[in-house]
CSV table of C-alpha atoms and ligand atoms in Angstrom, one decimal:
chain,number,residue,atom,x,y,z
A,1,UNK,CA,25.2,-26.9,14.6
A,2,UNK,CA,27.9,-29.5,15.2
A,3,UNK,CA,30.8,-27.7,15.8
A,4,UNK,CA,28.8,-25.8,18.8
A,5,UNK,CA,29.5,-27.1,22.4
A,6,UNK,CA,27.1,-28.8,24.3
A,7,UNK,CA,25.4,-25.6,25.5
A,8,UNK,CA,24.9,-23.2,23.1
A,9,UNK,CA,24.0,-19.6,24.3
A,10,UNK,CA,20.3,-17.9,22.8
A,11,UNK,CA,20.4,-14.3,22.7
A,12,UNK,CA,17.1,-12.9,22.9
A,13,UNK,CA,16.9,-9.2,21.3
A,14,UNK,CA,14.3,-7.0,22.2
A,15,UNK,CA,13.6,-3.3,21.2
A,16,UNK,CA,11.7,-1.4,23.2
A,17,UNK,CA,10.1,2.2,22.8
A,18,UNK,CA,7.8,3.4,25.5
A,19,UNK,CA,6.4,0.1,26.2
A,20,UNK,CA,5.9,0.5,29.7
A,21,UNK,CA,2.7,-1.3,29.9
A,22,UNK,CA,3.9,-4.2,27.8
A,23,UNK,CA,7.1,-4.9,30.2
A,24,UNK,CA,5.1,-6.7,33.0
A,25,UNK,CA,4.1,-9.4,30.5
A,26,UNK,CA,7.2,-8.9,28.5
A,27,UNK,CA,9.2,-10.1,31.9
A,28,UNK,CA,7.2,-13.0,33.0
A,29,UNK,CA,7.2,-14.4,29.5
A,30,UNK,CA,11.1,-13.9,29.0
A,31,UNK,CA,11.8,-15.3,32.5
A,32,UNK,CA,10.2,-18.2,31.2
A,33,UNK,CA,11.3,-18.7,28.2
A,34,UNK,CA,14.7,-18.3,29.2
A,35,UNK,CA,13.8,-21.1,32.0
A,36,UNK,CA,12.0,-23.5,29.5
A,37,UNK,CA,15.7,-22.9,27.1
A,38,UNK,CA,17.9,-23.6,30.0
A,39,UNK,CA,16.3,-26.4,31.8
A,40,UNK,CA,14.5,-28.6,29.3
A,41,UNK,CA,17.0,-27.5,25.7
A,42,UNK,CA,19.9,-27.6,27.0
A,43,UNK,CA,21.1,-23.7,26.3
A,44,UNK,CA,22.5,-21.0,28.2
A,45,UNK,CA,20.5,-17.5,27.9
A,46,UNK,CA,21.3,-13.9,27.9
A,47,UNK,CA,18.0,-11.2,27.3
A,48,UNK,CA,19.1,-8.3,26.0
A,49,UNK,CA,16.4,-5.3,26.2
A,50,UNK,CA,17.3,-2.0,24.2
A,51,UNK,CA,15.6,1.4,25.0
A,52,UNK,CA,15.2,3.0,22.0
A,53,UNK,CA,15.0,6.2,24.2
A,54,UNK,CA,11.5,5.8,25.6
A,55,UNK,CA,9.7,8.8,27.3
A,56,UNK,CA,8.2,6.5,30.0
A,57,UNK,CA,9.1,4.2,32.4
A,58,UNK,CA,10.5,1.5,30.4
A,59,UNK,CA,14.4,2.4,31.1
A,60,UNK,CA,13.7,2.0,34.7
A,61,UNK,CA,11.5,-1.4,34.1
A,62,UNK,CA,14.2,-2.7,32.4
A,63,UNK,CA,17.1,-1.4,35.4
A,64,UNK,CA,15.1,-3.5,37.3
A,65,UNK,CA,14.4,-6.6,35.4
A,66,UNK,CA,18.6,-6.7,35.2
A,67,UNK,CA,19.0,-6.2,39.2
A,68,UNK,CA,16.6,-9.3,39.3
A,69,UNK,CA,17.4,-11.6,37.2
A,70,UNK,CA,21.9,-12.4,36.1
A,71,UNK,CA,20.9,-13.5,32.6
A,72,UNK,CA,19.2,-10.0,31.3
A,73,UNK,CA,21.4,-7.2,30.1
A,74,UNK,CA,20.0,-3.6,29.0
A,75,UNK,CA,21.3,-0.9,26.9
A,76,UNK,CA,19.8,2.2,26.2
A,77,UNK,CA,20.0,4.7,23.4
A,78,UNK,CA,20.5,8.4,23.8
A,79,UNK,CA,17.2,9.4,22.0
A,80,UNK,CA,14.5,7.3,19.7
A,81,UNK,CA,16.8,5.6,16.9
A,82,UNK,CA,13.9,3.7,15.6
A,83,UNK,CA,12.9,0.0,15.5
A,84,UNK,CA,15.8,-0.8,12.6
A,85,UNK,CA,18.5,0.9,14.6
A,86,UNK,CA,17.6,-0.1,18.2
A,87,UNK,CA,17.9,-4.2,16.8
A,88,UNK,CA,21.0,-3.0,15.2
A,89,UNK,CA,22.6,-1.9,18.5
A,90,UNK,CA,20.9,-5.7,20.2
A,91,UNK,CA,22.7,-7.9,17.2
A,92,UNK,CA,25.8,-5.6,18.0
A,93,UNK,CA,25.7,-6.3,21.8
A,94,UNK,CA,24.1,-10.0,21.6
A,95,UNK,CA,27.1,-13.0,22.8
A,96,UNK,CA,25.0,-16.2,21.4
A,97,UNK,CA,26.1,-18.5,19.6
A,98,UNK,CA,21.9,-18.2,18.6
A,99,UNK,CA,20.2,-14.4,18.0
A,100,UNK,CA,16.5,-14.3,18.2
A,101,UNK,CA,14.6,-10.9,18.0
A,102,UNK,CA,11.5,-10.6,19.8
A,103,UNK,CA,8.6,-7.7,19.5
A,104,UNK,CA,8.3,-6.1,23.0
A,105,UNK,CA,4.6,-6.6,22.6
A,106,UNK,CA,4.8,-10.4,23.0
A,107,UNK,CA,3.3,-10.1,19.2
A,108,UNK,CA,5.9,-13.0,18.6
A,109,UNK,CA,4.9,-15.2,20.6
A,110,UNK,CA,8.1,-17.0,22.8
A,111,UNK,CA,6.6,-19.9,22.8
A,112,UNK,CA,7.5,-20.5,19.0
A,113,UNK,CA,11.4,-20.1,20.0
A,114,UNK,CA,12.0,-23.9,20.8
A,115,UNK,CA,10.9,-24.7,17.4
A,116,UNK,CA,13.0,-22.0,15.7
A,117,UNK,CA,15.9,-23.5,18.0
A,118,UNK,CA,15.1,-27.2,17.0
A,119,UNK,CA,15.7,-25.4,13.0
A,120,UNK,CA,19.0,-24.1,13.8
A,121,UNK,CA,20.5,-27.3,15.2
A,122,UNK,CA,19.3,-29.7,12.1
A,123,UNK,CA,21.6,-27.2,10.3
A,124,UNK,CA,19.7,-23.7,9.1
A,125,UNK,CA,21.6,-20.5,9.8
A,126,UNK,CA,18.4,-18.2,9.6
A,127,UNK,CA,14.7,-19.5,10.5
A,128,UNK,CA,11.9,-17.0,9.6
A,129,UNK,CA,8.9,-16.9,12.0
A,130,UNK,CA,6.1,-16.5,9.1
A,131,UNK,CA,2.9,-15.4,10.1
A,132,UNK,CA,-0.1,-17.7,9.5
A,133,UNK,CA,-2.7,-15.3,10.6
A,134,UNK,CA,-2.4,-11.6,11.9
A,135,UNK,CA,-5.1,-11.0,14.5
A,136,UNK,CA,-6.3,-7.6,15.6
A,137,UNK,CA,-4.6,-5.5,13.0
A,138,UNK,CA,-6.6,-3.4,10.6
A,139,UNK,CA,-7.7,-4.6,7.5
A,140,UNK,CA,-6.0,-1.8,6.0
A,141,UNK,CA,-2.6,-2.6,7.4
A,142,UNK,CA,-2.9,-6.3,6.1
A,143,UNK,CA,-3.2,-4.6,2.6
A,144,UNK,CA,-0.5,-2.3,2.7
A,145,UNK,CA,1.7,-5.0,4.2
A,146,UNK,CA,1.0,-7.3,1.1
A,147,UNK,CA,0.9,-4.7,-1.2
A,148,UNK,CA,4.6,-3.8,0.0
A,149,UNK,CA,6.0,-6.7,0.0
A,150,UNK,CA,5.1,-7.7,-3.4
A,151,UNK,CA,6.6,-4.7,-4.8
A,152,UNK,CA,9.8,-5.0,-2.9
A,153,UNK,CA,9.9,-8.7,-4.3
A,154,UNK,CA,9.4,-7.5,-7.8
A,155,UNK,CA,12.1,-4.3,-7.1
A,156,UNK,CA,14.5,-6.6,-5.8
A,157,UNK,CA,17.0,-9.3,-6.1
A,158,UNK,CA,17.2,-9.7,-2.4
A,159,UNK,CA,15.0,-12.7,-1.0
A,160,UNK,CA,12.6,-11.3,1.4
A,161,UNK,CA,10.1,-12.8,2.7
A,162,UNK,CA,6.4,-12.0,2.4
A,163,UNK,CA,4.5,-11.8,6.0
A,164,UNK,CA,8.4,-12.3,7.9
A,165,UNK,CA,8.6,-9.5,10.2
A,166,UNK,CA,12.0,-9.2,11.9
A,167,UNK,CA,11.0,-12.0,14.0
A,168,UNK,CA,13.7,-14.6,13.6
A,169,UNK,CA,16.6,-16.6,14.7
A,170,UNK,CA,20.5,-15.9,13.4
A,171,UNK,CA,23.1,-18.0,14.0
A,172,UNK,CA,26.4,-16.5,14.9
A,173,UNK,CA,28.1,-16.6,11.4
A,174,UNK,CA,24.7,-15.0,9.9
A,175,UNK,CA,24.8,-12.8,12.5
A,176,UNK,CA,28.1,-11.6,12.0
A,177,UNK,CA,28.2,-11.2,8.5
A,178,UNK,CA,24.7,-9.2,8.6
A,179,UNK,CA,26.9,-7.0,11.3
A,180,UNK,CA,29.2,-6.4,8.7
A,181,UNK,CA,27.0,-4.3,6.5
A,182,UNK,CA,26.9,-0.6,8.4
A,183,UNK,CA,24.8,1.3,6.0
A,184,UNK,CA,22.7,3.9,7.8
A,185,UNK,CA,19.8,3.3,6.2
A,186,UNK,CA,18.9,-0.2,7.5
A,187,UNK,CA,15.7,-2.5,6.5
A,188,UNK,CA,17.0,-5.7,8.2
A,189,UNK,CA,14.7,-7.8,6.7
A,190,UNK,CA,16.7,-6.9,3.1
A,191,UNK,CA,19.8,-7.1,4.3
A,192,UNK,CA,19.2,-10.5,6.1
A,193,UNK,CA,18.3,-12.1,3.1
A,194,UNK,CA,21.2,-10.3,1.3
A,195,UNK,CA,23.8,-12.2,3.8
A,196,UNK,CA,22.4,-15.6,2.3
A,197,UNK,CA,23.0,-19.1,4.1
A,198,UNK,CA,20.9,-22.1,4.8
A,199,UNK,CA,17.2,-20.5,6.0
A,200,UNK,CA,14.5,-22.3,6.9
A,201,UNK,CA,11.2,-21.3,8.2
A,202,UNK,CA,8.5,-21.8,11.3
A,203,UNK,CA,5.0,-20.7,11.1
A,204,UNK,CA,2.8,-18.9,14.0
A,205,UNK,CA,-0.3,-17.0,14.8
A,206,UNK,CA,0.3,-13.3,15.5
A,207,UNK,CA,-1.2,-12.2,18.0
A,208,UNK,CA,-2.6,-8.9,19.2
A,209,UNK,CA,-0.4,-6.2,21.0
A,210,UNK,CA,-0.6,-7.3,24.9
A,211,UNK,CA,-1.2,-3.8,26.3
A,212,UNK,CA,-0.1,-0.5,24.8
A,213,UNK,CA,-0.1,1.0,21.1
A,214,UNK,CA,2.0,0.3,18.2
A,215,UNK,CA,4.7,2.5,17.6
A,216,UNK,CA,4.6,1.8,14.2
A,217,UNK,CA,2.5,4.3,12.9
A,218,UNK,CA,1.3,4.8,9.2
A,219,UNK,CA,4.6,8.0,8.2
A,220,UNK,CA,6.7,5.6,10.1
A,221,UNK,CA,5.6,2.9,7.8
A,222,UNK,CA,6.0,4.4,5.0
A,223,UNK,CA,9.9,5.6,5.7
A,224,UNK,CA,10.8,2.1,6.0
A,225,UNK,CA,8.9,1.0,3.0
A,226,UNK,CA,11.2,3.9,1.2
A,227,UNK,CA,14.5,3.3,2.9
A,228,UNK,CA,13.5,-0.9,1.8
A,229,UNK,CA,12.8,0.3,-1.6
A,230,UNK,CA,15.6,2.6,-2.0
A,231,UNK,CA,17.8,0.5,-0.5
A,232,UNK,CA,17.1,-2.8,-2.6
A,233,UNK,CA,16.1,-1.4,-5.7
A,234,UNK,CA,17.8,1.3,-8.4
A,235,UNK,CA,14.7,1.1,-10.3
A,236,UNK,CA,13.5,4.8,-8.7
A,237,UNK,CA,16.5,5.7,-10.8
A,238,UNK,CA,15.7,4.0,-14.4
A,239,UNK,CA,12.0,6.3,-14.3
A,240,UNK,CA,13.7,8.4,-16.4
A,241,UNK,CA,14.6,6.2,-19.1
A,242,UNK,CA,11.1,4.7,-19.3
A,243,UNK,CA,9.7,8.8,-19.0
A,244,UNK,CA,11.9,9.2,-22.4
A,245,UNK,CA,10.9,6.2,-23.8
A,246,UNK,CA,7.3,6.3,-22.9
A,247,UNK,CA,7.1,10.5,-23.7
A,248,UNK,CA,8.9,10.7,-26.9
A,249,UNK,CA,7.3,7.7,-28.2
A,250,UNK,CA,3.9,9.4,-27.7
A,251,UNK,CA,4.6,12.3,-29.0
A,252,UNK,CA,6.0,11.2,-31.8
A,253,UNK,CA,3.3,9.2,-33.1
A,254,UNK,CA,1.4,12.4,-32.7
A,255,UNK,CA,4.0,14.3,-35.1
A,256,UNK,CA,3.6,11.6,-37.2
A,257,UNK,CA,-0.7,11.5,-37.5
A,258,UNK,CA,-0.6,15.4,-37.8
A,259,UNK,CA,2.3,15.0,-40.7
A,260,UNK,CA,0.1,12.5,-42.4
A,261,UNK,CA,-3.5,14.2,-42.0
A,262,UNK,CA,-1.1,17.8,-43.4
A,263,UNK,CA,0.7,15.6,-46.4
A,264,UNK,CA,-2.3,12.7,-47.6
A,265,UNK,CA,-5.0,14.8,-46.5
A,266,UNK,CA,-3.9,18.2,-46.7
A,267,UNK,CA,-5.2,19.4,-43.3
A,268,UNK,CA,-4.0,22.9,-42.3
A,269,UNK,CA,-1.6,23.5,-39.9
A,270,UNK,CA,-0.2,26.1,-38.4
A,271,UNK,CA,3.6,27.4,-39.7
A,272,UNK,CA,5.9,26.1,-37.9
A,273,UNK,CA,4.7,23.6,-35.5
A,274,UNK,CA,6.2,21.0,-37.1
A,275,UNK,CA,9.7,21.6,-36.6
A,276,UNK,CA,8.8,23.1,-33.0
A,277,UNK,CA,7.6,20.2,-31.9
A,278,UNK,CA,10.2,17.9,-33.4
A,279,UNK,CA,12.5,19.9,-31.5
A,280,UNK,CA,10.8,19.8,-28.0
A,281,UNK,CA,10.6,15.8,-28.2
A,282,UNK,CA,14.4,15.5,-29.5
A,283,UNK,CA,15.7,18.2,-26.2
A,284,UNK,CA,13.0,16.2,-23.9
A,285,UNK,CA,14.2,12.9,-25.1
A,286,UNK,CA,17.8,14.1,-25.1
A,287,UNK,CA,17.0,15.5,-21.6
A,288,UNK,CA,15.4,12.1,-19.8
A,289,UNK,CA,17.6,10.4,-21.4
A,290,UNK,CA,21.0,12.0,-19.8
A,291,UNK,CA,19.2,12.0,-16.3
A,292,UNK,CA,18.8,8.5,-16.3
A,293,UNK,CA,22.2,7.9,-17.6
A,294,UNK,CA,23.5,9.8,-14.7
A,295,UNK,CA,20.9,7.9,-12.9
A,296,UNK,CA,23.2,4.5,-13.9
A,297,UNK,CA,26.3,6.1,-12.3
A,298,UNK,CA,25.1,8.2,-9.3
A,299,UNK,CA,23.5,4.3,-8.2
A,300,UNK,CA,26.5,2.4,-8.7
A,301,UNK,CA,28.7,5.3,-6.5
A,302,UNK,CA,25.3,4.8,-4.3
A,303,UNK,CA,26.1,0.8,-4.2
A,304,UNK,CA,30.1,1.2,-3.6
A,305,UNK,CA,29.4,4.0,-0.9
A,306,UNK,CA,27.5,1.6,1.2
A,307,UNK,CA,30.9,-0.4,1.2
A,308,UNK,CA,29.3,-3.6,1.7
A,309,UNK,CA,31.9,-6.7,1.9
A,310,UNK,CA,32.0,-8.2,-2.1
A,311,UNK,CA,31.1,-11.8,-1.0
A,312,UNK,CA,30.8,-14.0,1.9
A,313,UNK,CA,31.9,-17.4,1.9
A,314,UNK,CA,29.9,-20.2,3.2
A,315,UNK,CA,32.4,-22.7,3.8
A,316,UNK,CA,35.9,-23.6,2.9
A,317,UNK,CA,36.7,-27.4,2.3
A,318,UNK,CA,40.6,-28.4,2.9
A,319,UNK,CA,42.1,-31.5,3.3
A,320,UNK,CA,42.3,-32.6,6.7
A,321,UNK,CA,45.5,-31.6,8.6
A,322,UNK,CA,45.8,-28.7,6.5
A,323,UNK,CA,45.4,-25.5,8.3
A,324,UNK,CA,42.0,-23.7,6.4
A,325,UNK,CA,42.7,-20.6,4.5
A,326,UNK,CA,41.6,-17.2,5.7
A,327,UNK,CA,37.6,-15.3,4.1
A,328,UNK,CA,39.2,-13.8,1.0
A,329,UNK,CA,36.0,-11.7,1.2
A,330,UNK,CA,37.7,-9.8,4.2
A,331,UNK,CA,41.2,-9.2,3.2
A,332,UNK,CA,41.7,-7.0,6.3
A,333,UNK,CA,40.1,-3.8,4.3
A,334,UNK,CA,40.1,-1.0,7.3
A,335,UNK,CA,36.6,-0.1,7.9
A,336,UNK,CA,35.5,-2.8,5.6
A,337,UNK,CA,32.5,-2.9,8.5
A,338,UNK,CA,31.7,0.7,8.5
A,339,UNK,CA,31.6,2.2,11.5
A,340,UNK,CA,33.3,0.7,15.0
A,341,UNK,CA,31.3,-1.6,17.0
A,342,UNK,CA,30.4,-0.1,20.2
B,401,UDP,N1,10.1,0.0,18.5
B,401,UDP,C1,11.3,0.6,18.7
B,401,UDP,N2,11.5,1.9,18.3
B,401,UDP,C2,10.6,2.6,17.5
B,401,UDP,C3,9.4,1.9,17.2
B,401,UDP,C4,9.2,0.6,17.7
B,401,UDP,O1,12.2,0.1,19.4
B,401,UDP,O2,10.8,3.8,17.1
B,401,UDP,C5,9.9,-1.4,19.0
B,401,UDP,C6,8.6,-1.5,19.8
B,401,UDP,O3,8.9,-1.2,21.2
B,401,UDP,C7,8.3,-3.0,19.6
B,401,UDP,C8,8.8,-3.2,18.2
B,401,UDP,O4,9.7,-2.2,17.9
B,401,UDP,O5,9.1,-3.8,20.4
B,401,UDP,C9,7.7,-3.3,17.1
B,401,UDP,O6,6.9,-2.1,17.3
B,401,UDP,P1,5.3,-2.2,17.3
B,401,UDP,O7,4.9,-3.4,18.0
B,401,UDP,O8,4.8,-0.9,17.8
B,401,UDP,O9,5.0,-2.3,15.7
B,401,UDP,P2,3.8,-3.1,15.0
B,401,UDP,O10,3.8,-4.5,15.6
B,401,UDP,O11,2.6,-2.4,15.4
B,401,UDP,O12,4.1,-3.1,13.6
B,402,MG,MG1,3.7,-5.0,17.6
């Protein structure tokens, strides 16, 4: 970015649950990654590491990887917040004028970070690390990973990208604005390509986990895949139109055979059923029908509730001299950004 000074600052996030066997490696890969960004790419660096309230070591791994080294920071969180929540509290802590989140597991490998870095200056504001290739994970996982993210795609109108973890660099103004949205339910990955701006992306070989075991396991999986869905998508909500639409259509044509066969070919039938059944389709229809209607309103209250700022601007052109008008999308709303930033 232009308007940067000569040194911009890199933020690297990490989130870390009980991954005390991972922090050895995690150190001496950090320490030289933030070496390699200081000496040879000209940036200043601050490592931020959050506890997501391990039950191991890590906390005091980390107490000692800030005594050691000026540029690393921790924080720690009063219990387990989960993965969404513990980046949350990094992007809310990170200084950079550059915010890259890295998997404690060295999974994303640092050593695609110049690259990412080499994006942002030619001008992108979000660079997605895509994964070419996902070694040592079960073919199982690959399948519900794809499977996911093509029914988020189709849910959604938020761009998200297939195989983009939450590995990926944010410039300040992305950062910022994706700061801005405080819903409690978080899937990151949405709401980052909510925000918008230039992105661009970089493509890398995942690696397998450097020592411990994923903390993702298959329930956790599952309650982000919900949150992402429920979060991006009021479709959940419409079911009920297509239940009405899809029920009393069947039935229907069924009235409609058995009122043939009883009229043209004078099939019995018993008293009655006729008009019973008439009158179970209309209430069900009627039924569905008002519960996806309620459906419509209870998700838009769902969609103002969040309180998410209307718009973001990208840029505002002025004539030179004149002093650049203030982001209508923030007209100073109290708690336009949810909750206070710790
Ligand atoms: N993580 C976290 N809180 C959690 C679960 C995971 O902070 O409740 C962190 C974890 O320490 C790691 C990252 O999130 O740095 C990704 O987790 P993991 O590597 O276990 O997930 P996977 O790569 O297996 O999907
Ligand atoms: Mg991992």
């Amino acid at each position: 970015m232009t308007s940067i000074a000569h040194r911009p600052k890199v933020s690297l996030v990490v989130p870390c649950y009980n991954e005390e066997p991972a922090i050895p490696h995690l150190r001496r890969e950090l320490t030289a990654l933030a070496d390699a960004l200081v000496n040879q790419h000209g940036c200043e660096c601050e490592i931020l590491l959050v506890d997501d309230g391990s039950r191991d070591r890590t906390w005091e791994h980390i107490r000692a990887f800030t005594a050691d080294d000026a540029r690393v920071r921790g924080a720690r969180l009063s219990r387990n917040f989960g993965h969404q929540a513990a980046l949350t509290c990094g992007y809310d802590l990170a200084s950079g004028d550059v915010i890259i989140c890295l998997d404690a597991d060295l999974q994303d490998p640092p050593n695609v970070v110049p690259e990412m870095i080499a994006k942002w200056r030619a001008g992108a504001d979000v660079v997605y690390a895509i994964r070419k290739a996902r070694q040592g994970e079960t073919a199982f996982k690959l399948f519900t990973a794809s499977l996911f993210y093509k029914l988020i795609r189709k849910l959604s109108a938020a761009d998200i990208r297939e195989n983009s973890g939450d590995f990926r660099l944010m410039s300040r103004r992305s950062l910022d604005a994706l700061n801005r949205l405080r819903e409690r339910q978080r899937f990151i990955r949405g709401m980052v390509g909510w925000v918008g701006y230039r992105t661009d992306e970089v493509h890398y070989e995942r690696l397998e986990r450097v020592a411990g075991v994923t903390k993702y396991p298959f329930r956790k999986m599952l309650l982000l895949a919900a949150d992402a869905i429920v979060s991006f998508s009021r479709f959940p909500l419409k079911l009920a139109y297509w239940c009405a639409f899809s029920l009393s259509g069947l039935f229907l044509a069924y009235l409609l055979v058995s009122l043939v066969r009883y009229f043209a070919f004078n099939t019995q039938m018993v008293p009655g059923w006729p008009s019973l059944i008439a009158t179970i389709i209309a209430f069900g229809a009627a039924n569905l029908l008002c519960v996806g209607l309620l459906g419509e309103y209870v998700g838009r209250i769902y969609e103002e509730i969040k309180q998410r700022p209307i718009y973001l601007l990208q840029e505002v052109v002025s004539r030179p001299g004149d002093a650049p008008p203030g982001n209508p999308g923030s007209p100073g709303i109290p708690g336009n950004s949810g909750e206070p930033r710790p």
